[in-house]
Structures are given as structure tokens and as C-alpha cells.
XYZ file of C-alpha atoms in Angstrom:
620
model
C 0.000 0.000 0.000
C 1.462 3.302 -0.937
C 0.520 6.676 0.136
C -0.371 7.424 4.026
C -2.813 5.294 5.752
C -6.316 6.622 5.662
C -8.173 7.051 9.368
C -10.134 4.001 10.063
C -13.120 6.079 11.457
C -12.942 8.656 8.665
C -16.344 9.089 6.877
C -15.406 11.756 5.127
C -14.746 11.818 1.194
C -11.084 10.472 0.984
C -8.331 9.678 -1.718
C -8.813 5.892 -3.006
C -4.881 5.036 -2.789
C -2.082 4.844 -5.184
C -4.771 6.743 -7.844
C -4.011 9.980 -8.226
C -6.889 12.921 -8.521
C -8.204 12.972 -11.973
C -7.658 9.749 -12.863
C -10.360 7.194 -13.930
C -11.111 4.394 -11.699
C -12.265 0.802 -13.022
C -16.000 0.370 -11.982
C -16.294 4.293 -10.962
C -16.458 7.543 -12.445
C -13.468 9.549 -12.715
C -12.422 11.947 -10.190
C -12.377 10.945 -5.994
C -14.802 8.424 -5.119
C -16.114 8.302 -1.806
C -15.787 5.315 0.551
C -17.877 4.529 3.350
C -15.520 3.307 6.327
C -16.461 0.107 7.893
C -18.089 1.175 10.897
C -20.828 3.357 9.112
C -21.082 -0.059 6.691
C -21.492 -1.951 9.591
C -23.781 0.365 11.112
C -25.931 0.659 8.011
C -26.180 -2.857 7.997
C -27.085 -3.335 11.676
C -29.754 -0.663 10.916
C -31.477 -2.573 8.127
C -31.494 -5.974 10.119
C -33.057 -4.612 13.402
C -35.260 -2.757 11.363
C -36.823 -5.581 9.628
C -36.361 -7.649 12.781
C -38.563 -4.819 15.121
C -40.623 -4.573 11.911
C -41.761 -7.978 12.086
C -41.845 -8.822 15.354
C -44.417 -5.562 15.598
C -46.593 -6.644 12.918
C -46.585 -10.097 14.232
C -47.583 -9.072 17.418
C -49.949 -6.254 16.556
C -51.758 -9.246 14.561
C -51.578 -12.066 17.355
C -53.350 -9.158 19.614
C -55.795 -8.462 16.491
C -56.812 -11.969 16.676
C -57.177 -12.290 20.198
C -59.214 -9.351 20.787
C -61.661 -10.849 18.256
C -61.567 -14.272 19.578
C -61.797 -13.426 22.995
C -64.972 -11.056 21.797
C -66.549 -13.722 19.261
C -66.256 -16.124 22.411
C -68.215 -14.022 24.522
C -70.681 -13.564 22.232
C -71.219 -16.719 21.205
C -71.456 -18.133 25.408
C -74.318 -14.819 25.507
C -75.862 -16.529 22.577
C -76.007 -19.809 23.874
C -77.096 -18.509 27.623
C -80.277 -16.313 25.406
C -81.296 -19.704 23.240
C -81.267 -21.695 26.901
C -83.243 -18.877 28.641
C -86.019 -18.855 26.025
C -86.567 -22.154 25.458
C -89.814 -22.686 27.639
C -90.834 -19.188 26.622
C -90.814 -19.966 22.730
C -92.241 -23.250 23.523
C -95.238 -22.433 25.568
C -95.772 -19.093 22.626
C -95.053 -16.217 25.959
C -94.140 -13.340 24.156
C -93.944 -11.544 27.191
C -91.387 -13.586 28.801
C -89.403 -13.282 25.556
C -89.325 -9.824 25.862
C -88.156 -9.685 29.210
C -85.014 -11.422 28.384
C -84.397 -9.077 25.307
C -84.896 -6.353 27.155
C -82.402 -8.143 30.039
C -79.586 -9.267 27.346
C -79.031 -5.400 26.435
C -77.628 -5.243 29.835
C -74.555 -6.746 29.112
C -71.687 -5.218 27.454
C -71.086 -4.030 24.379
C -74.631 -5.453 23.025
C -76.428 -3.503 20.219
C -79.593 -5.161 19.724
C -81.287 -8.610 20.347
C -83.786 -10.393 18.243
C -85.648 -13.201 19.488
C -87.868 -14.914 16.916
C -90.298 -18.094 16.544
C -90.071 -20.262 14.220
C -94.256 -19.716 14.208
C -95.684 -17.534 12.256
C -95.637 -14.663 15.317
C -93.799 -11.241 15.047
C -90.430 -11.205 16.394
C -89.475 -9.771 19.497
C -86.351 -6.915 18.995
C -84.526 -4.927 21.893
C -82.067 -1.887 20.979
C -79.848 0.330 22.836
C -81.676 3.294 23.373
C -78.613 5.491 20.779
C -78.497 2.581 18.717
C -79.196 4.635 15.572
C -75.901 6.109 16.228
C -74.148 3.101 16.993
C -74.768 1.879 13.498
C -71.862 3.376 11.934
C -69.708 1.396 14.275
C -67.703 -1.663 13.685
C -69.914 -4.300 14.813
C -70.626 -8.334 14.449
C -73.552 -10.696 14.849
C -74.204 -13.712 16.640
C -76.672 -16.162 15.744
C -78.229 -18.873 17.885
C -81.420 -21.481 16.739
C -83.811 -22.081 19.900
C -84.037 -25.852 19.955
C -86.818 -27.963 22.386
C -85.441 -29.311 25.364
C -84.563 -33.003 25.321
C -87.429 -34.693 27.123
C -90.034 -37.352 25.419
C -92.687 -36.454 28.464
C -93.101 -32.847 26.355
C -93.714 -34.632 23.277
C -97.549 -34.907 24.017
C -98.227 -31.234 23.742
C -95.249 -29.547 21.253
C -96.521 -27.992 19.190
C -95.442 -28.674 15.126
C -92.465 -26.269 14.696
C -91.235 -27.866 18.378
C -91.903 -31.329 17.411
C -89.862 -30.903 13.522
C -86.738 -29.689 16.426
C -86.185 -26.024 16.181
C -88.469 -23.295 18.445
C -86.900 -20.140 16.703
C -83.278 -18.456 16.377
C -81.981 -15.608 18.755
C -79.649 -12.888 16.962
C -77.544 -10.658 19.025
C -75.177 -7.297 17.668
C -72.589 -6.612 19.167
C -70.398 -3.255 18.935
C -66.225 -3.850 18.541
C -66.112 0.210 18.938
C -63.827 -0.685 22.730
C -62.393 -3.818 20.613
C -61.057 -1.291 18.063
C -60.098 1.064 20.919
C -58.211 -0.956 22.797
C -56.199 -2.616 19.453
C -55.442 1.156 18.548
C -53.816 2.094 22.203
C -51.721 -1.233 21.596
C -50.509 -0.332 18.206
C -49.504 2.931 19.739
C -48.044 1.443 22.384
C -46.152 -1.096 20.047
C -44.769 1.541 17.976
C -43.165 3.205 20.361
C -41.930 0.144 22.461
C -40.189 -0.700 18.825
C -38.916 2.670 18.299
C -37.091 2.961 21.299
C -35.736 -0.606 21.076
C -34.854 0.211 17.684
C -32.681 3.478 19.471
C -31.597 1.763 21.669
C -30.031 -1.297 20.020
C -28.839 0.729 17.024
C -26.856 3.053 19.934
C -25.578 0.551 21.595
C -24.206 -1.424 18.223
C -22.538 1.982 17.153
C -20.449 2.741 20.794
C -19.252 -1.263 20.478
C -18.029 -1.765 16.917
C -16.445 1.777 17.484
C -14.820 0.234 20.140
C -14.205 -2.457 18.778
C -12.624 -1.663 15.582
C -10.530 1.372 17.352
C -7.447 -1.712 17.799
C -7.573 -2.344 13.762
C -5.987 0.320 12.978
C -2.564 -0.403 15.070
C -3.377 -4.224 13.646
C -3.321 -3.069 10.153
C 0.199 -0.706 10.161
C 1.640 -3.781 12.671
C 0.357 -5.944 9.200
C 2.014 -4.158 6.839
C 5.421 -3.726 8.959
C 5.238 -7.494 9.084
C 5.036 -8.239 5.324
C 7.475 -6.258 4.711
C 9.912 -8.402 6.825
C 10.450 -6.740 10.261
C 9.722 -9.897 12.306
C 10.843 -8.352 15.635
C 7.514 -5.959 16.560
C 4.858 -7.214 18.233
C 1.460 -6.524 17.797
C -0.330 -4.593 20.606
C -2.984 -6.069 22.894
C -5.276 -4.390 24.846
C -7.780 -6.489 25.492
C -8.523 -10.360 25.101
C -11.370 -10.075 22.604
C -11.531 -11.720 19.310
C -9.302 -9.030 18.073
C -7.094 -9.592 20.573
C -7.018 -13.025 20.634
C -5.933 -11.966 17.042
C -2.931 -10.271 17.825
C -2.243 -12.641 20.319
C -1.950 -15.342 17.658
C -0.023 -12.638 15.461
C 2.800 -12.522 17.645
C 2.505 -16.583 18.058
C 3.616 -16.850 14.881
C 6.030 -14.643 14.566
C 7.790 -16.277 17.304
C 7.352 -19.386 15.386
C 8.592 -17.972 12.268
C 11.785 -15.947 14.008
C 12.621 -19.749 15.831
C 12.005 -22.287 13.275
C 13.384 -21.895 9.323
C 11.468 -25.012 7.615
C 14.992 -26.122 5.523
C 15.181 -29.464 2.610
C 18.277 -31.219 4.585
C 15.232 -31.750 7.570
C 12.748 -33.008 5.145
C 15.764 -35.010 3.418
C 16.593 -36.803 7.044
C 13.313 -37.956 7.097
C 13.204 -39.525 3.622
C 17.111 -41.234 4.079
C 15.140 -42.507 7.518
C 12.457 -44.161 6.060
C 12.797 -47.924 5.930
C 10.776 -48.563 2.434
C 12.812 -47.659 -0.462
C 11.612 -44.211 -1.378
C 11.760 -42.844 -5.014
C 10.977 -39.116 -6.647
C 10.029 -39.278 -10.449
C 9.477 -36.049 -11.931
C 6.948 -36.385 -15.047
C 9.476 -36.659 -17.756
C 10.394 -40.035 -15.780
C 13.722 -38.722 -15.155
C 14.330 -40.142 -10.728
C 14.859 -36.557 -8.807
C 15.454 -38.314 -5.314
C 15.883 -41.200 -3.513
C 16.544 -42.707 0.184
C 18.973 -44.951 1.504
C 16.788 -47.915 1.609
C 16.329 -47.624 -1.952
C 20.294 -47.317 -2.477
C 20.641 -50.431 0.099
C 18.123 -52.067 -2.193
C 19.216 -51.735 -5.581
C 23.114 -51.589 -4.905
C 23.488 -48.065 -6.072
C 25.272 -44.542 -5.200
C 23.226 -41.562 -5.039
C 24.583 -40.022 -7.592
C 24.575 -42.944 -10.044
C 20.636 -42.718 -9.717
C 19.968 -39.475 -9.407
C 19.387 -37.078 -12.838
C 18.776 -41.147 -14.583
C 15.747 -41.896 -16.273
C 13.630 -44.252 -13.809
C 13.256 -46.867 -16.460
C 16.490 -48.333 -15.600
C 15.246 -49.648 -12.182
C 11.784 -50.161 -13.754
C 10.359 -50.731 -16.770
C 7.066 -48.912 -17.633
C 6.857 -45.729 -15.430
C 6.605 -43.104 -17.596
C 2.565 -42.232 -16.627
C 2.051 -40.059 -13.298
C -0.857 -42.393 -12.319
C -1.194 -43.525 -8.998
C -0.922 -47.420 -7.731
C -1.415 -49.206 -4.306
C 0.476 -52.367 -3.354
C 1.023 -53.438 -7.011
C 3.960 -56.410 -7.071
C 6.361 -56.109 -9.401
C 10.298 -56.013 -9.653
C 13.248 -53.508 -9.496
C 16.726 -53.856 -11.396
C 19.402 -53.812 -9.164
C 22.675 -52.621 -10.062
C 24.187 -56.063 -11.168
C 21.335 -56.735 -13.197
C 18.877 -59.109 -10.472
C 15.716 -58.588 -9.867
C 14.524 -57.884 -6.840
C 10.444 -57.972 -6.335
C 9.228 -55.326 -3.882
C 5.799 -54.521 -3.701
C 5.320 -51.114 -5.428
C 2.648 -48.025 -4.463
C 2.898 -44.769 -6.424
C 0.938 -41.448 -5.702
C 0.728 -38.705 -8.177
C 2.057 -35.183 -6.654
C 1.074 -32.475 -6.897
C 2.267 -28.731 -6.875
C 0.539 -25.555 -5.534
C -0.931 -24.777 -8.913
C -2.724 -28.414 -9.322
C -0.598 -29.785 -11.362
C 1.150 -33.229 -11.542
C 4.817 -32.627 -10.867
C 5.836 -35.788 -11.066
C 5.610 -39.232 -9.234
C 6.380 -40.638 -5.299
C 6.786 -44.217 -5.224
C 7.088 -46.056 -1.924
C 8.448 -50.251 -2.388
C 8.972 -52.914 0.164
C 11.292 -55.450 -0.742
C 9.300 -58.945 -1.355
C 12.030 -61.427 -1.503
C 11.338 -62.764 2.358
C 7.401 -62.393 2.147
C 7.345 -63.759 -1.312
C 10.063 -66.569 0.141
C 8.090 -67.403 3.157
C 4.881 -67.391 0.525
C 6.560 -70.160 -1.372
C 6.941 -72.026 1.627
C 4.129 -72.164 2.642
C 2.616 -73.417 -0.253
C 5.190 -76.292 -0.037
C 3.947 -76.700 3.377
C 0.401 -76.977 2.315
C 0.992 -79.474 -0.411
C 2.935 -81.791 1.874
C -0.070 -81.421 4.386
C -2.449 -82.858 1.743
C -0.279 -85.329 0.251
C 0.438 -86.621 3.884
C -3.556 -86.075 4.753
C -4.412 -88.130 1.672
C -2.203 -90.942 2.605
C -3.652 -90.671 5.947
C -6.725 -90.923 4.503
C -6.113 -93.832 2.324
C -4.117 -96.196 5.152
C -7.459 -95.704 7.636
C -9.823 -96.986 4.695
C -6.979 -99.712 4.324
C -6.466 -100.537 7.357
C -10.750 -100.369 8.451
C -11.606 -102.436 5.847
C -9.347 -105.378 6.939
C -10.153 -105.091 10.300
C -13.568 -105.273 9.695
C -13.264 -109.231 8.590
C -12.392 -110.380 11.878
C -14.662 -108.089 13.499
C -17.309 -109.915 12.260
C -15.972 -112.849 13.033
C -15.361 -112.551 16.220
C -19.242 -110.665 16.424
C -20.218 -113.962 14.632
C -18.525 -116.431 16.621
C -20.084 -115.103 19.969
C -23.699 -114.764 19.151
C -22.895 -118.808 17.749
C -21.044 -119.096 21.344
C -23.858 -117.556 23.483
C -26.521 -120.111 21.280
C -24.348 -123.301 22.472
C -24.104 -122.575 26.097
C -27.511 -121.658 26.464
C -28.527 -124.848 25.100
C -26.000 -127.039 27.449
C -26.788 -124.622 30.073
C -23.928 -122.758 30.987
C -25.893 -119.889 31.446
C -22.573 -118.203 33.916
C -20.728 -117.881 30.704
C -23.272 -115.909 28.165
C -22.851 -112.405 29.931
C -19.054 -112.379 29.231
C -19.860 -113.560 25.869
C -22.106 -110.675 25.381
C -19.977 -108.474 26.207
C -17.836 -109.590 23.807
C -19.924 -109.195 21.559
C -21.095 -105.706 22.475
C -17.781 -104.663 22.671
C -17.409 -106.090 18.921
C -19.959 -103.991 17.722
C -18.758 -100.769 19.423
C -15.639 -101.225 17.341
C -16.885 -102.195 14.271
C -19.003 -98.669 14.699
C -16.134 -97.107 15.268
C -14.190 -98.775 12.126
C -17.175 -97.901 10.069
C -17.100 -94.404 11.094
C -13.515 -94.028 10.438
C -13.985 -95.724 7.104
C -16.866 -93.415 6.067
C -14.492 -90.299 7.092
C -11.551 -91.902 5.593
C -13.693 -92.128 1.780
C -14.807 -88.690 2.632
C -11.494 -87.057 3.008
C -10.279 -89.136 0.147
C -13.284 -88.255 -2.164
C -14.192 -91.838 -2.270
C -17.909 -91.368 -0.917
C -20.197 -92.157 -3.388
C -23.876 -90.945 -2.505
C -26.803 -93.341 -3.472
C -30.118 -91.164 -4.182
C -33.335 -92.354 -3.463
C -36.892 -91.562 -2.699
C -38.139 -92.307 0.823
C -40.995 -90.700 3.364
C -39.490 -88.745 5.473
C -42.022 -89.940 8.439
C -41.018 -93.601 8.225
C -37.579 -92.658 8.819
C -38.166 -90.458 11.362
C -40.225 -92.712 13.067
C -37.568 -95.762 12.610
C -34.796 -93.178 14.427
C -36.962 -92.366 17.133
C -37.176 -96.784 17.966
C -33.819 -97.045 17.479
C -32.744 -94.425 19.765
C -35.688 -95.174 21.996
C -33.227 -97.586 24.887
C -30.264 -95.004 25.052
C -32.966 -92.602 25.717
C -34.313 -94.855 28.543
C -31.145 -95.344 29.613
C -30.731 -92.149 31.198
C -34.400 -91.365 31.835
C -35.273 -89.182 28.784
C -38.027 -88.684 26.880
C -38.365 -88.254 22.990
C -40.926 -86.324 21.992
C -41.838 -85.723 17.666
C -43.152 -83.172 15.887
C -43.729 -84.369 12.060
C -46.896 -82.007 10.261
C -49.190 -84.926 8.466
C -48.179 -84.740 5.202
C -44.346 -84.098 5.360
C -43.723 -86.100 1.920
C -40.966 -87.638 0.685
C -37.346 -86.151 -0.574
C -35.019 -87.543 -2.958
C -31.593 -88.215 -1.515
C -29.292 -90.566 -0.230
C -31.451 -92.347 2.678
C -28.383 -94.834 4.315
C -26.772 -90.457 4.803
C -29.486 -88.715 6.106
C -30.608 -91.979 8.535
C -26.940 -91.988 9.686
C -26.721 -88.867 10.347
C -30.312 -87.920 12.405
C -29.111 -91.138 14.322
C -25.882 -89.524 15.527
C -27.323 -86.137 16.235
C -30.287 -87.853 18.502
C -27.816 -90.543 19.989
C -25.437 -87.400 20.917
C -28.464 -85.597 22.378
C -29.726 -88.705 25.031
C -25.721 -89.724 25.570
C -25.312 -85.523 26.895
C -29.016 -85.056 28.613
C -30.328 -87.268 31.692
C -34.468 -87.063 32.955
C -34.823 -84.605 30.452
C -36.872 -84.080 26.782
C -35.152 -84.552 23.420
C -37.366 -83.260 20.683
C -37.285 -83.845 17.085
C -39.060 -81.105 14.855
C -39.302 -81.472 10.967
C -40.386 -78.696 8.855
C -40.145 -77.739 5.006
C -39.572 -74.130 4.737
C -40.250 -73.534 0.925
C -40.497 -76.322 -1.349
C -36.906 -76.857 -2.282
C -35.286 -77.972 1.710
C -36.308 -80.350 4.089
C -34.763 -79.170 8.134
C -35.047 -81.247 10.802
C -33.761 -80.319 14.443
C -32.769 -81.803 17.256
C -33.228 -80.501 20.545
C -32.294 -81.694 24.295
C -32.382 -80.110 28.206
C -28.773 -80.980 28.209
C -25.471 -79.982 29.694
C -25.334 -77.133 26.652
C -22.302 -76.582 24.831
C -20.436 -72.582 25.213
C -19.269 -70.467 22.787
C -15.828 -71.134 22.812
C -16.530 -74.876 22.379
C -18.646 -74.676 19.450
C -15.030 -73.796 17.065
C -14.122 -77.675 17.939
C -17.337 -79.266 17.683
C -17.392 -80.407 14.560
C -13.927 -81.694 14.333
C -12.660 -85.538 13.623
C -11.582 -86.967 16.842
C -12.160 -84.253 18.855
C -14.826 -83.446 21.457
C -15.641 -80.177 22.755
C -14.319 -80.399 26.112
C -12.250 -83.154 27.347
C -13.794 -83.545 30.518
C -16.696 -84.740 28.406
C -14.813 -87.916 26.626
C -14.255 -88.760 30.504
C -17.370 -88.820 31.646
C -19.916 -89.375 28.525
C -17.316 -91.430 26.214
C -17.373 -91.223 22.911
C -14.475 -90.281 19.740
C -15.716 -87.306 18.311
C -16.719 -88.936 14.784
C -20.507 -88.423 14.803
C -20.771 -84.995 14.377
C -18.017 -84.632 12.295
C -19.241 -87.191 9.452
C -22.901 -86.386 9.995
C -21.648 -82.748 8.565
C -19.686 -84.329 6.244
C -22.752 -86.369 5.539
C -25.487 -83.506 4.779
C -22.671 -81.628 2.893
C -21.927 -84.180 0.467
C -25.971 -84.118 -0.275
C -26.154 -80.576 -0.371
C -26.842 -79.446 2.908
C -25.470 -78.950 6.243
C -25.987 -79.601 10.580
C -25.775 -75.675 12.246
C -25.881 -75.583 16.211
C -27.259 -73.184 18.563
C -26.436 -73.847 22.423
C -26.114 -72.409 25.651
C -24.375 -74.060 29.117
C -26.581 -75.781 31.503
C -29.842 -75.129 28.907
C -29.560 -77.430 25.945
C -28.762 -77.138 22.321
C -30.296 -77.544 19.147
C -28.769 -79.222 16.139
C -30.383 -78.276 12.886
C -29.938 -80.883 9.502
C -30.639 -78.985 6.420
C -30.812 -80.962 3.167
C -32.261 -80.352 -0.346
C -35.789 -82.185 -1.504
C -34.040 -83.288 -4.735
C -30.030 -83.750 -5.294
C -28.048 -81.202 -6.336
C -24.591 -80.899 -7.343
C -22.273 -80.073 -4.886
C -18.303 -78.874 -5.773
């Protein structure tokens, strides 16, 4: 700014600076143009707001007290009108004129009432009461309130109404009444308002002048302490009288000049922080020509700074001449002595002041551990299912030979137990039938590990086939019956009439409702197990399982479904068992299309839910 510095509360007509008198100015006419300072701009301002503000909130008000006057009147009126129709009731019904004109002549007494007309709905002269000036009251402002005279409500009058009282209307009552102390009263308060908002307006307008004069008084220093400033003295500070916003401004003035006299912002700092960084860190301007690196980049590649620096970036990378930006892209620097290193690569476009893309920042890990460690784990996980396979395989080998003399030795002591019954050697049949039972519990268990064993090994072949779902719910519920006795449960069904058949793989789905009901009366004693089947839609078939057992918590359920493996140990010690059930009765309703969910809480009971399709479909 040139020239001195104008007055900041100078209304007066003043120079506009650095144009000199005479000479045109852009968007004015020539000569001196006058400029309003801020305060009268503020002021004019303030005027026109609390103006319109007063303005408004008069008029509103005037009008809210308009209305009320008139409401509160027309109520009035309208309570007279109803007390007048009550009053001559029995007078209009019984034909007494004279009565009626006793209450005319009675109604004038009350205020501000003009007239009243009372008449019959017979053919009989109506019965009028005025104010004794009320010629000259009929220039005034005025209203009317009508009322019909009805019969009162009471059959014994019936007898002897007459017509017009039996048809339910004796005659109508009209009353006048005069707003002249209405309109009064609404003039004094418009009066009154307009004066209340004048001196408000005063008042406020006063008081706004005295405090942005006051307030803008410290601008002035704050403008010349400005100007001082950008033109490099650094060592004033601005003054502050008071702790106002414009002080508060000042204050933060002279923050930052102490910030700006103690702290020069220089490239070796940024620099450090780039050579710090631990990702290789590369500056491509958009020519593709590398402007600055880090020392993890020069660690990296095997370079000096100077041997990258001012080269074109395509010699550590092939394709990077577009400024586009990238995130976590893998690809592959050139090191010095030709190798390739990968490094996971994320670029960002950057940008100057103007908008424009100056050029590129990339940021690149180094991938040869993470893509090492990647490599083997995939080695890992191959060996895993090679030696999971052969697992898989020596089980089925190994279950289906011992199956052979399992069923011999089943065989051989139901023959036993025949033989000494006969010769009577009835001592030695309960050992042999515990051999036997123990037989069978193993050949379960073979046949379970078998089933698994062709499931891991993709052996299982599924059988479809139509059956009613009834029948084998019903032939689950006899077979389970005795372990269910066993430790006093009850089994309860729930099968709608009409269930239907589905089309799937019956030896599966019998096998696996088995093991779910068998696990629910091994884990629930003198309780309820409860087998529900619905159809929800046409295309799935769910049937679930419920019990009153010991429950199963949240941080068990992760393991429940596992081979060999039981949800809480404590559980193979007390209830027995290997774990197998569950596991292939999922394995089970997933190879036919479905699948067993749980829901279970400790101490309550759970609820295993088998899901399978009505008709096969093809599972991956």
C-alpha cells in the first residue's frame, strides 16, 4: 500500500490510494470516489437488520393481539348466545311473548350489546330490543351472533309440542354486538407497540454503534503492525489491549512470529526424514527422469546416489513413464548387477501448488522374504495334503481289513452264546455278550472311520433315493428309543401330516439324524429330546434336534465339529465317545447338499439343525 494510511473512522470523502486525482477508476467515475468506512457499513447494515427484525416482530404481534381481541370477543358472544337460546326455550315453547321480551330487554344489559332479536319459528312477530342510541351506533364496527332455539330433550313434552317444536327447532336468537372498545383498545396497543419498537430500535442501534467503534478502534494499530510485518520486520509485536476476538488476534499474530523468528522449515530436515524411512523411497518427476531417492532404496538396488539421481527411472523399472497412482502393485526392481529384486510397489501422483502433476512418489517394500516365506508355505500346504491323503487312504486300508475279523469274532459269539444256552452254561453268556457288544462298538467305530476316511479321500459315493421322510423319522426315534431310557429321557416328535418324501441318499441322512439324537440322550439325563421337521419352501427339508442338556459354550462350538475331537475333554471322561458323529454327519449332509448348524447355551440345551435339499443337487 502506498501513500499514508487513511483514518479508520474517517467518513469523510477520501483519496482511493495509489490513484491519483483525476484519474479514472475501473467500476467508478473519474475523479475521488467516496468510501464509506467500515463502521458506518457496519452500522448501516445493523440498521437494516433490526429494522426488519422490530418490523416484524411488531406486525406479528400487533396481529396475534388483532386476533385475540376478536376471539376473545366472538367467544363471549357466542357463550351470551347460547345462555339467550337456553333462557327462552320454555318461553318460545309455551308461545309467551312476554317472557321473551323480558329477556331481550335483560340481554341489552350486558356489554357491548347492540340489539337482540328473538324470533319463533311460528308464524308470530319477532321480538327486537335496541340500545336506546343505537341509531348512532350503526356506523360502528360491529358483528352478529346467531343462535337457533331448539326444544329441550325430554319425550314427556312430546304430548303437547306444538309442530315447529316437534320438527326440532323453536326459533333463532340474533344478538349485535359493537367492537367500537375492541377497536379502541387494538389502537392504544398499536400505539403502544410503535413506540416500544422505536425505542428498542434506538436503543439497540446506539448501543451497536459505541461497540463496533470500540471495537474496531485496535484495527488500525493491527493493520500498520500488518504491513510492517510483510514487509519483513519480524521483531515488533502486535499490541494487545484487550482479550477479545481481536485480541485473541494479535495474540496469535505474535505466536507466529515467534514461530517464524525460531524455526526456518529447511530441505536437509525433510531429506533426514526420507534417508530414515525404511521402504525404499523414489521421486520421479513427469518426464520419468528419478529426482530423489533414500537410503533404503540405495541399500536395495546396490546403487550410489549419484549414479541414480538425474537417470531416467526406467532403468530400475520398466514402464513408469505415466504419473498415475498405484497401491500395493507387485512387481520387480533392477538392481545394479542386473537381479531382480520384487518389492511390492505403491505410487501417488504429486502435486504442486498450482494443481498440477509434478511428477511421481513411489514407496516399495522389498518382497524377496514375504514372497520366500509365501513359497513355503505353499510347499507346506501341499505336503499337508499329500500326507492327509495318505492318511486318509491307510485308515480306509487298514478299516476295511479289520472289519473281517470283526465280524468274526461278532459272529462267533452270538454262535457261542446259542451253544451254552442250550448245554446250560448260562454263567458264561454275559461275558460272551460283552464280547460281543464290545465287537460292535468297534466295528461302529471302524465304520465311522472308514466313512471319514472315503470322505477325506473323495471316495464317498452318494446313493439317491426316494423315501418318506415320516417312516424314517419314526424308525430313528425306535432305534434311539433304549439309550434314551437309559438315562431317563423322553423323545418327543413333531412331524406335520403330510411331510412327503425327498429324494436323496437315505443310508446319509438316517446316519446322520441317528448320531445327532444318539449325541443328544448320551449328553441329557431325565430330560426331553425333541425332534421337529419342517419344510420351509419347497426346495429344503430341516429337521432339528433338541435336548435339556449340559449345553455346549461359545468357545466350544469352534471344535465341535472336528474328527476326533470333542468339545471339552472332561466330556470324553465322563460321557465317552471319539468325536466322529458330528463330524461325518456334517460331512454327511454336505456331500448331499446341505449342512448340521448348532445353537447352544451351558446348563440349557442345544439344538442341532440338519438342512438338506428335496431333490439332489450338485455339490463342488
Amino acid at each position: 500500500m502506498c501513500g499514508r494510511p487513511r483514518p479508520l473512522f474517517n467518513r469523510t470523502a477520501t483519496r482511493n490510494p495509489g490513484v491519483e486525482p483525476g484519474e479514472p477508476v475501473a467500476g467508478k467515475k473519474a475523479g475521488w470516489p467516496r468510501r464509506e468506512s467500515l463502521l458506518a457499513r457496519v452500522t448501516a447494515s445493523s440498521l437494516a437488520l433490526v429494522g426488519l427484525s422490530v418490523t416484524v416482530l411488531t406486525v406479528t404481534f400487533l396481529l396475534t393481539q388483532r386476533a385475540a381481541f376478536e376471539t376473545q370477543l366472538h367467544l363471549r358472544a357466542e357463550s351470551l348466545a347460547d345462555f339467550v337460546a337456553s333462557q327462552s326455550q320454555f318461553a318460545m315453547l309455551v308461545g309467551n311473548r312476554a317472557e321473551l321480551e323480558t329477556i331481550a330487554r335483560n340481554t341489552l344489559a350486558a356489554e357491548d350489546v347492540l340489539f337482540v332479536e328473538l324470533k319463533e319459528a311460528a308464524s308470530r312477530p319477532r321480538v327486537r330490543a335496541e340500545i336506546p342510541d343505537y341509531a348512532a351506533h350503526r356506523r360502528e364496527h360491529f358483528f352478529e351472533a346467531w343462535r337457533d332455539v331448539v326444544p329441550p330433550r325430554n319425550d314427556g313434552l312430546m304430548d303437547w309440542m306444538g309442530a315447529n317444536a316437534r320438527q326440532g327447532r323453536l326459533g333463532t336468537v340474533r344478538i349485535g354486538f359493537s367492537m367500537k372498545k375492541q377497536d379502541a383498545l387494538f389502537a392504544w396497543t398499536v400505539g403502544l407497540g410503535l413506540g416500544a419498537a422505536g425505542i428498542a430500535t434506538a436503543a439497540i442501534l446506539s448501543i451497536q454503534f459505541f461497540r463496533l467503534r470500540r471495537l474496531l478502534e485496535p484495527l488500525a494499530s493491527l493493520t500498520e503492525f500488518t504491513r510492517q510485518v510483510g514487509a519483513g520486520n519480524l521483531t515488533r509485536k502486535a499490541p494487545v489491549s484487550r482479550l477479545d476476538e481481536v485480541g485473541q488476534l494479535a495474540v496469535a499474530f505474535n505466536r507466529m512470529l515467534e514461530q517464524l523468528a525460531a524455526t526456518t522449515v529447511r530441505r536437509d530436515y525433510v531429506d533426514n526424514i526420507i534417508r530414515s524411512m525404511a521402504e525404499a523411497l523414489i521421486v520421479v518427476d513427469p518426464a520419468g527422469t528419478i529426482r530423489t531417492t533414500n537410503r533404503a532404496t540405495l541399500a536395495l538396488l546396490g546403487y550410489r546416489e549419484e549414479e541414480l539421481v538425474g537417470k531416467p527411472a526406467h532403468l530400475i523399472l520398466d514402464g513408469v513413464a505415466r504419473a498415475e497412482t498405484c497401491g500395493g502393485v507387485i512387481t520387480a526392481f533392477r538392481a545394479k548387477d542386473g537381479r531382480r529384486t520384487p518389492v511390492r510397489l505403491s505410487a501417488a501422483a504429486m502435486l504442486g501448488q498450482d494443481g498440477d502433476i509434478h511428477g511421481q512418489v513411489w514407496v516399495a517394500q522389498d518382497m524377496t522374504e514375504s514372497q520366500r516365506a509365501e513359497r513355503e508355505l505353499v510347499a507346506a500346504k501341499e505336503e499337508a495334503e499329500h500326507a492327509n491323503q495318505a492318511k486318509s487312504m491307510f485308515l480306509a486300508n487298514m478299516s476295511h481289513e479289520l472289519r473281517t475279523p470283526l465280524n468274526a469274532i461278532i459272529g462267533y459269539s452270538e454262535m457261542l452264546q446259542e451253544d451254552c444256552q442250550e448245554r446250560g452254561l448260562d454263567d458264561v453268556v454275559p461275558d460272551l455278550g460283552k464280547i460281543e457288544k464290545a465287537g460292535k462298538i468297534l466295528l461302529s467305530l471302524i465304520n465311522d472311520v472308514l466313512d471319514i476316511s472315503k470322505i477325506e479321500a473323495g471316495k464317498m459315493e452318494l446313493c439317491p433315493e426316494e423315501f418318506d421322510v415320516a417312516v424314517v423319522l419314526q424308525e430313528v426315534t425306535v432305534t434311539a428309543d433304549p439309550m434314551a431310557r437309559k438315562n431317563r429321557n423322553e423323545i418327543r416328535t413333531i412331524c406335520p401330516d403330510g411331510i412327503g418324501a425327498i429324494h436323496a441318499d437315505l443310508t446319509a441322512f438316517r446316519q446322520s439324524l441317528l448320531n445327532l439324537v444318539s449325541n443328544a440322550c448320551k449328553f441329557t439325563e431325565e430330560g426331553v429330546i425333541t425332534l421337529e421337521v419342517s419344510r420351509p419352501g419347497q426346495e429344503w427339508l430341516e429337521v432339528s434336534v433338541s435336548d435339556t442338556g449340559i449345553g455346549i459354550s461359545r468357545e466350544q462350538l469352534g471344535k465341535l465339529f472336528h474328527s476326533f475331537t470333542q468339545a471339552d475333554a472332561s466330556t470324553t471322561r465322563k460321557y465317552g465317545g471319539t468325536g466322529l458323529g458330528l463330524a461325518l454327519s456334517r460331512n454327511l449332509c454336505r456331500m448331499m447338499g446341505g449342512d448340521i448348524t448348532v445353537d447352544s447355551e451351558v446348563s440349557v440345551g442345544s439344538t442341532f439343525t440338519m438342512r438338506v435339499p428335496v431333490r439332489p443337487v450338485e455339490v463342488s
